[in-house]
Amino acid sequence: CGEMNPENDFVVKSTYDETAYRAMAKATWKMFQKHRMEVMAYPALISVAIVIGFLLIWNWQACPVWLRAAGIAFVILQFAVIPLGARRAQAKTCRKAIQDAKKRGAYPAQVTFTFLGDRIRTQAGEETTTARYTEVNHLAALPGWRFLFFGQGAYIIPTSAFSDAAELDRFDSFLVEKCKTSIVILEGEPPKG
């Protein structure tokens, strides 16, 4: 189980740079934070917008023009809160990941993943770690990227590391089989695997 099987196993190289961390931040937002923010924020935002809209319509003639304009702008801005929050949250996640990487010393880091029959071996510089496929909580895909989430962390895999679409499809199928979970398509076309 510790040896490579060239027919089934994969060796993938990734560079953990700003582009990779931006992709990871976007995937993290779409996988975990967006839904939570929508559940918590949207009901309140919609309620406030409805009340203000109703008051504006009810008192349209009595309201000065500046108050009408302010009310309409406020209602519109209520629905911009989540997209603006998304950008801020993703930028903060990316900055934190880069700061943490710089503290560890290697930025941008060159990471080699070896996907074996029973586990994933990761090498970054002189440090080697392993994780079992059962430790993967979620698989996710963005155009150009695959992510393996482990609790608070993620492996970031660029699809450019694969020689062609067929090899990427084989990798996707391999991950789904080993991790016993499907790949969540966060954006773009679903993987064929």
CSV table of N, CA, C and O in Angstrom, one decimal, residues 14-31 33 86-99 101 107 141-147 149 154 156-157 186-187:
chain,number,residue,atom,x,y,z
A,14,SER,N,1.6,21.3,-7.2
A,14,SER,CA,0.8,22.5,-7.1
A,14,SER,C,1.7,23.6,-6.5
A,14,SER,O,2.7,23.3,-5.7
A,15,THR,N,1.5,24.8,-6.9
A,15,THR,CA,2.2,26.0,-6.4
A,15,THR,C,1.2,26.7,-5.5
A,15,THR,O,0.2,27.2,-6.1
A,16,TYR,N,1.4,26.8,-4.3
A,16,TYR,CA,0.6,27.6,-3.4
A,16,TYR,C,1.0,29.1,-3.4
A,16,TYR,O,1.8,29.5,-2.6
A,17,ASP,N,0.5,29.8,-4.3
A,17,ASP,CA,0.8,31.2,-4.5
A,17,ASP,C,-0.6,32.0,-4.4
A,17,ASP,O,-1.6,31.5,-4.0
A,18,GLU,N,-0.5,33.3,-4.7
A,18,GLU,CA,-1.7,34.1,-4.5
A,18,GLU,C,-2.9,33.6,-5.3
A,18,GLU,O,-4.0,33.6,-4.9
A,19,THR,N,-2.6,33.2,-6.5
A,19,THR,CA,-3.7,32.6,-7.4
A,19,THR,C,-4.4,31.4,-6.8
A,19,THR,O,-5.6,31.3,-6.7
A,20,ALA,N,-3.6,30.5,-6.2
A,20,ALA,CA,-4.1,29.3,-5.6
A,20,ALA,C,-4.9,29.7,-4.3
A,20,ALA,O,-6.0,29.2,-4.1
A,21,TYR,N,-4.4,30.6,-3.5
A,21,TYR,CA,-5.1,31.0,-2.3
A,21,TYR,C,-6.4,31.8,-2.6
A,21,TYR,O,-7.3,31.7,-1.9
A,22,ARG,N,-6.4,32.6,-3.7
A,22,ARG,CA,-7.6,33.3,-4.1
A,22,ARG,C,-8.7,32.2,-4.5
A,22,ARG,O,-9.8,32.4,-4.2
A,23,ALA,N,-8.3,31.2,-5.3
A,23,ALA,CA,-9.2,30.2,-5.7
A,23,ALA,C,-9.7,29.4,-4.4
A,23,ALA,O,-10.9,29.1,-4.3
A,24,MET,N,-8.8,29.1,-3.5
A,24,MET,CA,-9.3,28.5,-2.2
A,24,MET,C,-10.3,29.3,-1.5
A,24,MET,O,-11.2,28.8,-0.9
A,25,ALA,N,-10.0,30.6,-1.4
A,25,ALA,CA,-10.9,31.5,-0.7
A,25,ALA,C,-12.3,31.6,-1.3
A,25,ALA,O,-13.3,31.5,-0.7
A,26,LYS,N,-12.3,31.6,-2.7
A,26,LYS,CA,-13.6,31.5,-3.4
A,26,LYS,C,-14.3,30.2,-3.1
A,26,LYS,O,-15.5,30.2,-2.9
A,27,ALA,N,-13.6,29.1,-3.2
A,27,ALA,CA,-14.2,27.8,-2.9
A,27,ALA,C,-14.7,27.7,-1.5
A,27,ALA,O,-15.9,27.2,-1.3
A,28,THR,N,-14.0,28.2,-0.5
A,28,THR,CA,-14.4,28.2,0.9
A,28,THR,C,-15.7,29.1,1.0
A,28,THR,O,-16.6,28.7,1.7
A,29,TRP,N,-15.7,30.2,0.4
A,29,TRP,CA,-16.9,31.1,0.5
A,29,TRP,C,-18.1,30.3,-0.1
A,29,TRP,O,-19.1,30.3,0.6
A,30,LYS,N,-18.0,29.8,-1.3
A,30,LYS,CA,-19.1,29.1,-1.9
A,30,LYS,C,-19.5,27.9,-1.2
A,30,LYS,O,-20.7,27.6,-1.1
A,31,MET,N,-18.6,27.1,-0.6
A,31,MET,CA,-18.9,25.9,0.1
A,31,MET,C,-19.6,26.1,1.4
A,31,MET,O,-20.5,25.4,1.8
A,33,GLN,N,-19.4,29.6,3.6
A,33,GLN,CA,-19.8,30.9,4.2
A,33,GLN,C,-21.0,31.5,3.5
A,33,GLN,O,-21.8,32.1,4.2
A,86,ALA,N,-19.2,39.1,0.4
A,86,ALA,CA,-18.4,38.0,-0.3
A,86,ALA,C,-17.0,38.4,-0.7
A,86,ALA,O,-16.1,37.7,-0.4
A,87,ARG,N,-17.0,39.5,-1.3
A,87,ARG,CA,-15.6,40.0,-1.8
A,87,ARG,C,-14.7,40.2,-0.6
A,87,ARG,O,-13.5,39.9,-0.6
A,88,ARG,N,-15.3,40.9,0.5
A,88,ARG,CA,-14.4,41.2,1.6
A,88,ARG,C,-14.0,39.9,2.3
A,88,ARG,O,-12.8,39.7,2.7
A,89,ALA,N,-14.9,38.9,2.5
A,89,ALA,CA,-14.6,37.7,3.1
A,89,ALA,C,-13.5,36.9,2.4
A,89,ALA,O,-12.6,36.3,2.9
A,90,GLN,N,-13.7,36.8,1.0
A,90,GLN,CA,-12.7,36.1,0.2
A,90,GLN,C,-11.3,36.8,0.3
A,90,GLN,O,-10.3,36.1,0.4
A,91,ALA,N,-11.3,38.1,0.2
A,91,ALA,CA,-10.0,38.8,0.3
A,91,ALA,C,-9.4,38.6,1.6
A,91,ALA,O,-8.1,38.4,1.7
A,92,LYS,N,-10.1,38.6,2.7
A,92,LYS,CA,-9.6,38.4,4.1
A,92,LYS,C,-9.0,36.9,4.2
A,92,LYS,O,-8.0,36.7,4.7
A,93,THR,N,-9.8,35.9,3.7
A,93,THR,CA,-9.3,34.6,3.7
A,93,THR,C,-8.0,34.4,3.0
A,93,THR,O,-7.1,33.7,3.4
A,94,CYS,N,-8.0,35.0,1.8
A,94,CYS,CA,-6.7,34.9,1.0
A,94,CYS,C,-5.6,35.6,1.7
A,94,CYS,O,-4.5,35.0,1.8
A,95,ARG,N,-5.8,36.8,2.2
A,95,ARG,CA,-4.7,37.5,2.9
A,95,ARG,C,-4.2,36.6,4.1
A,95,ARG,O,-3.0,36.5,4.3
A,96,LYS,N,-5.1,36.1,4.9
A,96,LYS,CA,-4.7,35.3,6.0
A,96,LYS,C,-3.9,34.0,5.6
A,96,LYS,O,-2.9,33.7,6.2
A,97,ALA,N,-4.3,33.4,4.6
A,97,ALA,CA,-3.6,32.2,4.1
A,97,ALA,C,-2.2,32.5,3.6
A,97,ALA,O,-1.3,31.8,3.9
A,98,ILE,N,-2.1,33.6,3.0
A,98,ILE,CA,-0.7,34.1,2.5
A,98,ILE,C,0.1,34.5,3.7
A,98,ILE,O,1.3,34.1,3.8
A,99,GLN,N,-0.4,35.2,4.7
A,99,GLN,CA,0.3,35.5,5.9
A,99,GLN,C,0.8,34.3,6.6
A,99,GLN,O,1.9,34.2,7.0
A,101,ALA,N,1.2,31.3,5.3
A,101,ALA,CA,2.3,30.6,4.5
A,101,ALA,C,3.6,31.3,4.7
A,101,ALA,O,4.7,30.7,4.8
A,107,TYR,N,6.9,30.7,0.7
A,107,TYR,CA,5.8,31.3,-0.1
A,107,TYR,C,6.5,31.9,-1.3
A,107,TYR,O,7.4,32.7,-1.2
A,141,ALA,N,-15.1,21.7,-6.9
A,141,ALA,CA,-14.4,22.0,-8.1
A,141,ALA,C,-14.8,23.5,-8.5
A,141,ALA,O,-16.0,23.8,-8.4
A,142,LEU,N,-13.8,24.2,-9.0
A,142,LEU,CA,-14.0,25.5,-9.7
A,142,LEU,C,-13.3,25.3,-11.0
A,142,LEU,O,-12.4,24.4,-11.1
A,143,PRO,N,-13.6,26.1,-12.0
A,143,PRO,CA,-12.9,25.9,-13.3
A,143,PRO,C,-11.4,26.1,-13.0
A,143,PRO,O,-11.0,27.1,-12.4
A,144,GLY,N,-10.6,25.2,-13.4
A,144,GLY,CA,-9.1,25.3,-13.2
A,144,GLY,C,-8.6,24.7,-11.8
A,144,GLY,O,-7.4,24.7,-11.6
A,145,TRP,N,-9.5,24.3,-10.9
A,145,TRP,CA,-9.1,23.8,-9.6
A,145,TRP,C,-9.9,22.7,-9.1
A,145,TRP,O,-11.1,22.6,-9.4
A,146,ARG,N,-9.3,21.9,-8.2
A,146,ARG,CA,-10.0,20.9,-7.4
A,146,ARG,C,-9.5,21.1,-6.0
A,146,ARG,O,-8.4,21.5,-5.7
A,147,PHE,N,-10.5,20.9,-5.0
A,147,PHE,CA,-10.2,21.1,-3.6
A,147,PHE,C,-10.6,19.9,-2.8
A,147,PHE,O,-11.7,19.3,-3.0
A,149,PHE,N,-11.2,19.2,1.0
A,149,PHE,CA,-11.3,19.9,2.3
A,149,PHE,C,-11.2,18.9,3.5
A,149,PHE,O,-11.8,17.9,3.5
A,154,ALA,N,-7.5,22.8,3.4
A,154,ALA,CA,-7.8,22.2,2.0
A,154,ALA,C,-6.6,22.0,1.3
A,154,ALA,O,-5.6,22.7,1.4
A,156,ILE,N,-5.1,22.2,-2.4
A,156,ILE,CA,-5.5,23.0,-3.6
A,156,ILE,C,-4.8,22.3,-4.8
A,156,ILE,O,-3.5,22.3,-4.9
A,157,ILE,N,-5.6,21.8,-5.7
A,157,ILE,CA,-5.0,21.1,-6.9
A,157,ILE,C,-5.4,21.9,-8.2
A,157,ILE,O,-6.5,22.0,-8.5
A,186,LEU,N,-18.8,24.1,-7.8
A,186,LEU,CA,-19.1,25.4,-7.3
A,186,LEU,C,-19.3,26.4,-8.4
A,186,LEU,O,-20.0,27.5,-8.2
A,187,GLU,N,-18.9,26.2,-9.6
A,187,GLU,CA,-19.0,27.1,-10.7
A,187,GLU,C,-18.5,26.4,-11.9
A,187,GLU,O,-17.6,25.6,-11.9
